[in-house]
PDB file of C-alpha atoms in Angstrom:
ATOM      1  CA  MET A   1     109.932  79.984  65.879  1.00  0.00           C
ATOM      2  CA  PRO A   2     108.727  76.849  66.156  1.00  0.00           C
ATOM      3  CA  ARG A   3     104.950  75.905  65.381  1.00  0.00           C
ATOM      4  CA  LYS A   4     102.192  76.157  68.053  1.00  0.00           C
ATOM      5  CA  SER A   5     100.747  72.932  68.891  1.00  0.00           C
ATOM      6  CA  THR A   6      97.649  71.710  67.132  1.00  0.00           C
ATOM      7  CA  ILE A   7      95.551  70.830  70.344  1.00  0.00           C
ATOM      8  CA  LYS A   8      97.066  74.520  71.682  1.00  0.00           C
ATOM      9  CA  ARG A   9      95.374  75.945  68.400  1.00  0.00           C
ATOM     10  CA  LEU A  10      92.013  74.324  69.494  1.00  0.00           C
ATOM     11  CA  PRO A  11      89.424  76.689  71.069  1.00  0.00           C
ATOM     12  CA  PRO A  12      89.197  76.323  75.104  1.00  0.00           C
ATOM     13  CA  GLU A  13      86.390  74.295  75.752  1.00  0.00           C
ATOM     14  CA  VAL A  14      87.656  71.451  73.330  1.00  0.00           C
ATOM     15  CA  ARG A  15      91.164  71.263  75.578  1.00  0.00           C
ATOM     16  CA  GLU A  16      89.171  71.668  78.808  1.00  0.00           C
ATOM     17  CA  ARG A  17      87.569  68.579  77.420  1.00  0.00           C
ATOM     18  CA  ILE A  18      90.501  66.808  76.397  1.00  0.00           C
ATOM     19  CA  GLY A  19      92.297  67.790  80.124  1.00  0.00           C
ATOM     20  CA  VAL A  20      89.036  66.293  81.724  1.00  0.00           C
ATOM     21  CA  LEU A  21      89.680  63.077  79.615  1.00  0.00           C
ATOM     22  CA  LEU A  22      93.285  62.651  80.314  1.00  0.00           C
ATOM     23  CA  GLY A  23      92.628  63.602  83.877  1.00  0.00           C
ATOM     24  CA  GLN A  24      89.932  60.476  83.954  1.00  0.00           C
ATOM     25  CA  GLY A  25      92.515  58.061  82.729  1.00  0.00           C
ATOM     26  CA  ARG A  26      91.071  57.846  79.197  1.00  0.00           C
ATOM     27  CA  THR A  27      93.455  55.994  76.484  1.00  0.00           C
ATOM     28  CA  LEU A  28      94.045  57.988  73.296  1.00  0.00           C
ATOM     29  CA  ASP A  29      91.635  56.247  71.314  1.00  0.00           C
ATOM     30  CA  GLU A  30      89.274  56.924  73.527  1.00  0.00           C
ATOM     31  CA  ILE A  31      89.519  60.945  73.855  1.00  0.00           C
ATOM     32  CA  LEU A  32      89.935  60.542  69.505  1.00  0.00           C
ATOM     33  CA  LYS A  33      86.129  59.054  69.624  1.00  0.00           C
ATOM     34  CA  ALA A  34      85.000  61.704  72.003  1.00  0.00           C
ATOM     35  CA  LEU A  35      86.838  64.524  69.641  1.00  0.00           C
ATOM     36  CA  ALA A  36      85.499  62.906  66.163  1.00  0.00           C
ATOM     37  CA  ALA A  37      81.772  62.965  68.541  1.00  0.00           C
ATOM     38  CA  LEU A  38      82.270  66.824  68.768  1.00  0.00           C
ATOM     39  CA  ASP A  39      83.710  67.450  64.913  1.00  0.00           C
ATOM     40  CA  VAL A  40      87.134  67.580  66.037  1.00  0.00           C
ATOM     41  CA  ASP A  41      90.021  66.364  63.999  1.00  0.00           C
ATOM     42  CA  VAL A  42      93.265  65.912  65.632  1.00  0.00           C
ATOM     43  CA  SER A  43      96.108  63.291  65.060  1.00  0.00           C
ATOM     44  CA  ARG A  44      96.919  60.680  67.490  1.00  0.00           C
ATOM     45  CA  SER A  45     100.590  61.874  67.460  1.00  0.00           C
ATOM     46  CA  ALA A  46      99.756  65.542  68.105  1.00  0.00           C
ATOM     47  CA  LEU A  47      97.560  64.082  71.375  1.00  0.00           C
ATOM     48  CA  HIS A  48     100.258  62.033  72.033  1.00  0.00           C
ATOM     49  CA  ARG A  49     102.601  64.725  72.216  1.00  0.00           C
ATOM     50  CA  TYR A  50     100.194  66.715  74.190  1.00  0.00           C
ATOM     51  CA  LYS A  51      99.477  63.991  76.543  1.00  0.00           C
ATOM     52  CA  GLN A  52     103.396  63.691  77.410  1.00  0.00           C
ATOM     53  CA  SER A  53     103.451  67.908  77.701  1.00  0.00           C
ATOM     54  CA  ILE A  54     100.806  67.057  80.521  1.00  0.00           C
ATOM     55  CA  ASP A  55     102.365  64.325  81.881  1.00  0.00           C
ATOM     56  CA  LYS A  56     105.436  66.084  82.388  1.00  0.00           C
ATOM     57  CA  VAL A  57     103.920  69.201  83.938  1.00  0.00           C
ATOM     58  CA  ARG A  58     101.894  67.348  86.163  1.00  0.00           C
ATOM     59  CA  GLU A  59     105.202  65.676  87.357  1.00  0.00           C
ATOM     60  CA  ARG A  60     107.049  68.530  87.909  1.00  0.00           C
ATOM     61  CA  ILE A  61     103.878  70.145  89.922  1.00  0.00           C
ATOM     62  CA  ASP A  62     103.540  66.726  91.444  1.00  0.00           C
ATOM     63  CA  ARG A  63     107.856  66.934  92.408  1.00  0.00           C
ATOM     64  CA  SER A  64     107.382  70.845  93.386  1.00  0.00           C
ATOM     65  CA  ARG A  65     104.390  70.403  95.756  1.00  0.00           C
ATOM     66  CA  ALA A  66     106.709  67.243  97.349  1.00  0.00           C
ATOM     67  CA  VAL A  67     109.255  69.795  97.743  1.00  0.00           C
ATOM     68  CA  ALA A  68     106.748  72.668  98.966  1.00  0.00           C
ATOM     69  CA  GLU A  69     105.406  70.085 101.487  1.00  0.00           C
ATOM     70  CA  ALA A  70     108.600  68.638 102.905  1.00  0.00           C
ATOM     71  CA  LEU A  71     109.817  72.494 103.552  1.00  0.00           C
ATOM     72  CA  VAL A  72     106.437  73.331 105.603  1.00  0.00           C
ATOM     73  CA  GLN A  73     106.839  69.999 107.603  1.00  0.00           C
ATOM     74  CA  ARG A  74     110.546  70.901 108.573  1.00  0.00           C
ATOM     75  CA  LEU A  75     109.549  74.403 109.180  1.00  0.00           C
ATOM     76  CA  GLY A  76     106.233  73.755 110.736  1.00  0.00           C
ATOM     77  CA  ASP A  77     104.263  77.484 111.881  1.00  0.00           C
ATOM     78  CA  ALA A  78     107.187  79.579 110.828  1.00  0.00           C
ATOM     79  CA  PRO A  79     107.614  83.003 110.995  1.00  0.00           C
ATOM     80  CA  GLU A  80     107.966  85.142 108.109  1.00  0.00           C
ATOM     81  CA  SER A  81     111.441  84.974 108.262  1.00  0.00           C
ATOM     82  CA  LYS A  82     111.340  81.250 107.711  1.00  0.00           C
ATOM     83  CA  THR A  83     108.583  81.225 105.026  1.00  0.00           C
ATOM     84  CA  ALA A  84     110.520  83.529 103.094  1.00  0.00           C
ATOM     85  CA  ARG A  85     113.443  81.468 103.073  1.00  0.00           C
ATOM     86  CA  MET A  86     111.501  78.634 101.786  1.00  0.00           C
ATOM     87  CA  ASN A  87     110.449  80.906  99.211  1.00  0.00           C
ATOM     88  CA  VAL A  88     114.047  81.680  98.224  1.00  0.00           C
ATOM     89  CA  GLU A  89     114.684  77.287  98.169  1.00  0.00           C
ATOM     90  CA  LEU A  90     111.810  77.235  96.022  1.00  0.00           C
ATOM     91  CA  MET A  91     113.269  80.127  93.398  1.00  0.00           C
ATOM     92  CA  HIS A  92     116.433  78.129  93.425  1.00  0.00           C
ATOM     93  CA  SER A  93     115.066  75.491  92.499  1.00  0.00           C
ATOM     94  CA  VAL A  94     113.217  76.970  89.744  1.00  0.00           C
ATOM     95  CA  ILE A  95     116.122  78.836  88.149  1.00  0.00           C
ATOM     96  CA  LEU A  96     117.897  74.822  88.702  1.00  0.00           C
ATOM     97  CA  ASP A  97     115.315  73.823  86.551  1.00  0.00           C
ATOM     98  CA  ILE A  98     115.686  76.589  83.661  1.00  0.00           C
ATOM     99  CA  VAL A  99     119.918  75.972  83.695  1.00  0.00           C
ATOM    100  CA  SER A 100     119.318  72.011  83.704  1.00  0.00           C
ATOM    101  CA  ASN A 101     116.910  72.586  80.906  1.00  0.00           C
ATOM    102  CA  ALA A 102     119.297  75.115  78.900  1.00  0.00           C
ATOM    103  CA  GLU A 103     122.254  72.377  79.392  1.00  0.00           C
ATOM    104  CA  ALA A 104     120.079  69.624  77.773  1.00  0.00           C
ATOM    105  CA  GLY A 105     119.777  71.582  74.520  1.00  0.00           C
ATOM    106  CA  GLY A 106     116.151  73.603  74.629  1.00  0.00           C
ATOM    107  CA  THR A 107     113.409  74.985  76.937  1.00  0.00           C
ATOM    108  CA  GLU A 108     110.862  72.528  77.482  1.00  0.00           C
ATOM    109  CA  GLY A 109     107.271  73.754  77.429  1.00  0.00           C
ATOM    110  CA  ASP A 110     105.444  73.205  74.091  1.00  0.00           C
ATOM    111  CA  ALA A 111     104.732  69.395  73.358  1.00  0.00           C
ATOM    112  CA  GLU A 112     105.860  70.017  69.654  1.00  0.00           C
ATOM    113  CA  GLY A 113     109.386  70.689  71.298  1.00  0.00           C
ATOM    114  CA  GLY A 114     108.682  75.271  70.818  1.00  0.00           C
ATOM    115  CA  SER A 115     109.057  76.887  74.145  1.00  0.00           C
ATOM    116  CA  ASP A 116     106.024  77.586  76.139  1.00  0.00           C
ATOM    117  CA  ASP A 117     106.175  81.358  77.380  1.00  0.00           C
ATOM    118  CA  ASN A 118     103.021  80.466  80.194  1.00  0.00           C
ATOM    119  CA  SER A 119     105.744  78.031  81.923  1.00  0.00           C
ATOM    120  CA  PRO A 120     107.762  79.127  84.899  1.00  0.00           C
ATOM    121  CA  LEU A 121     110.543  77.324  83.433  1.00  0.00           C
ATOM    122  CA  ASN A 122     111.964  79.873  81.176  1.00  0.00           C
ATOM    123  CA  PRO A 123     113.732  83.269  82.056  1.00  0.00           C
ATOM    124  CA  MET A 124     110.714  85.471  81.709  1.00  0.00           C
ATOM    125  CA  GLY A 125     108.485  82.966  83.966  1.00  0.00           C
ATOM    126  CA  ALA A 126     111.305  82.504  86.268  1.00  0.00           C
ATOM    127  CA  MET A 127     111.554  86.504  86.854  1.00  0.00           C
ATOM    128  CA  LEU A 128     107.505  86.719  87.228  1.00  0.00           C
ATOM    129  CA  LEU A 129     107.696  84.091  89.365  1.00  0.00           C
ATOM    130  CA  ALA A 130     110.471  85.939  91.477  1.00  0.00           C
ATOM    131  CA  LYS A 131     108.460  89.222  91.109  1.00  0.00           C
ATOM    132  CA  ALA A 132     105.164  87.327  92.836  1.00  0.00           C
ATOM    133  CA  LEU A 133     107.613  86.389  95.427  1.00  0.00           C
ATOM    134  CA  ASP A 134     108.686  89.549  96.280  1.00  0.00           C
ATOM    135  CA  HIS A 135     105.109  90.963  96.523  1.00  0.00           C
ATOM    136  CA  LEU A 136     103.994  88.292  98.414  1.00  0.00           C
ATOM    137  CA  THR A 137     107.050  88.585 101.315  1.00  0.00           C
ATOM    138  CA  LYS A 138     106.538  92.448 101.241  1.00  0.00           C
ATOM    139  CA  ALA A 139     102.326  91.759 102.002  1.00  0.00           C
ATOM    140  CA  SER A 140     102.994  89.092 104.549  1.00  0.00           C
ATOM    141  CA  ARG A 141     105.540  91.712 105.841  1.00  0.00           C
ATOM    142  CA  THR A 142     102.872  94.565 106.127  1.00  0.00           C
ATOM    143  CA  ASP A 143     100.539  91.713 107.732  1.00  0.00           C
ATOM    144  CA  ALA A 144     103.281  91.288 110.280  1.00  0.00           C
ATOM    145  CA  ASP A 145     103.992  94.725 110.874  1.00  0.00           C
ATOM    146  CA  LEU A 146     100.108  95.422 111.457  1.00  0.00           C
ATOM    147  CA  ILE A 147      99.450  92.445 113.766  1.00  0.00           C
ATOM    148  CA  ALA A 148     102.750  93.817 115.817  1.00  0.00           C
ATOM    149  CA  ARG A 149     100.822  97.457 115.838  1.00  0.00           C
ATOM    150  CA  ILE A 150      97.787  95.858 116.703  1.00  0.00           C
ATOM    151  CA  ARG A 151      98.822  94.085 119.815  1.00  0.00           C
ATOM    152  CA  GLU A 152     100.931  97.022 120.638  1.00  0.00           C
ATOM    153  CA  GLU A 153      97.442  98.931 120.983  1.00  0.00           C
ATOM    154  CA  ALA A 154      96.023  96.230 122.233  1.00  0.00           C
ATOM    155  CA  THR A 155      98.961  95.850 125.330  1.00  0.00           C
ATOM    156  CA  LYS A 156      98.472  99.451 125.858  1.00  0.00           C
ATOM    157  CA  VAL A 157      94.695  99.293 126.242  1.00  0.00           C
ATOM    158  CA  ALA A 158      95.082  96.463 128.444  1.00  0.00           C
ATOM    159  CA  THR A 159      97.783  97.619 131.010  1.00  0.00           C
ATOM    160  CA  ALA A 160      96.019 101.186 131.088  1.00  0.00           C
ATOM    161  CA  ASN A 161      92.624  99.490 131.986  1.00  0.00           C
ATOM    162  CA  ALA A 162      94.593  97.022 134.504  1.00  0.00           C
ATOM    163  CA  ALA A 163      96.123 100.213 136.163  1.00  0.00           C
ATOM    164  CA  LYS A 164      93.144 102.168 136.641  1.00  0.00           C
ATOM    165  CA  ALA A 165      91.359  98.319 137.866  1.00  0.00           C
ATOM    166  CA  ALA A 166      94.312  98.898 140.470  1.00  0.00           C
ATOM    167  CA  GLU A 167      93.832 102.325 141.599  1.00  0.00           C
ATOM    168  CA  VAL A 168      90.119 101.405 142.461  1.00  0.00           C
ATOM    169  CA  ALA A 169      90.620  98.480 143.710  1.00  0.00           C
ATOM    170  CA  GLY A 170      93.678 100.206 146.006  1.00  0.00           C
ATOM    171  CA  ARG A 171      91.068 102.664 147.208  1.00  0.00           C
ATOM    172  CA  GLU A 172      88.459 100.515 147.803  1.00  0.00           C
ATOM    173  CA  LYS A 173      90.907  98.829 150.260  1.00  0.00           C
ATOM    174  CA  GLY A 174      91.935 101.685 151.628  1.00  0.00           C
ATOM    175  CA  LEU A 175      95.382 101.745 150.418  1.00  0.00           C
ATOM    176  CA  SER A 176      97.311 105.095 150.850  1.00  0.00           C
ATOM    177  CA  LEU A 177      97.562 107.784 147.606  1.00  0.00           C
ATOM    178  CA  GLU A 178     101.544 106.609 147.391  1.00  0.00           C
ATOM    179  CA  THR A 179     100.740 103.180 147.804  1.00  0.00           C
ATOM    180  CA  VAL A 180      98.251 103.342 144.994  1.00  0.00           C
ATOM    181  CA  GLU A 181     100.480 105.267 142.903  1.00  0.00           C
ATOM    182  CA  ALA A 182     103.256 102.738 143.022  1.00  0.00           C
ATOM    183  CA  ILE A 183     101.040  99.937 142.114  1.00  0.00           C
ATOM    184  CA  LYS A 184      99.990 102.107 138.915  1.00  0.00           C
ATOM    185  CA  ALA A 185     103.430 102.957 137.950  1.00  0.00           C
ATOM    186  CA  ARG A 186     104.529  99.361 138.168  1.00  0.00           C
ATOM    187  CA  ILE A 187     101.641  98.318 136.029  1.00  0.00           C
ATOM    188  CA  LEU A 188     102.571 100.723 133.706  1.00  0.00           C
ATOM    189  CA  GLY A 189     106.202 100.730 133.491  1.00  0.00           C
ATOM    190  CA  VAL A 190     106.965 104.205 134.804  1.00  0.00           C
ATOM    191  CA  ARG A 191     108.389 105.789 138.017  1.00  0.00           C
ATOM    192  CA  PRO A 192     105.855 106.607 140.730  1.00  0.00           C
ATOM    193  CA  GLN A 193     104.838 110.129 140.870  1.00  0.00           C
ATOM    194  CA  GLY A 194     107.300 112.258 143.573  1.00  0.00           C
ATOM    195  CA  ALA A 195     109.898 108.870 143.032  1.00  0.00           C
ATOM    196  CA  PRO A 196     113.905 110.300 142.453  1.00  0.00           C
ATOM    197  CA  ALA A 197     114.915 110.481 139.541  1.00  0.00           C
TER     198      ALA A 197
END
């Protein structure tokens, strides 16, 4: 098994500081100087490999973000079925990256050539991503079902209120009971009482 990157063996707060300095566009020499001030000894080559791995991840994220934004623009405010299709397309993209990487001679991820188990671009990461998408789809479906039930109940209440208002207004205007019942039945979508079947 490949050795873990010397940078990845550093305490989280030091790695976070390196990430901040890289994000600010600092040079490797500036970062090494900042680390030396913290009494952290890292080789320039290890820092360079770490920066390259971060750049690869950043590039992959930017590419995925661009694909997702293009799909969202194409789909607009899409219903759940289109969103689910977008998730499937993104999953295909991840699987294609895994296969392409395997054909290129190894797994990407670790700065020193080893596999990074936290990367979504390995089989386990792909499986976990697929599970997450499945859970999101089920949650979205549950949410859509709840919204449909709420709308259905609200429609029933509004229809019943409209029928009651029509009945009151009809009686106030002196309409016959038969006419009022016909209007109510029309609003409620049922046959009037006494109407032939």
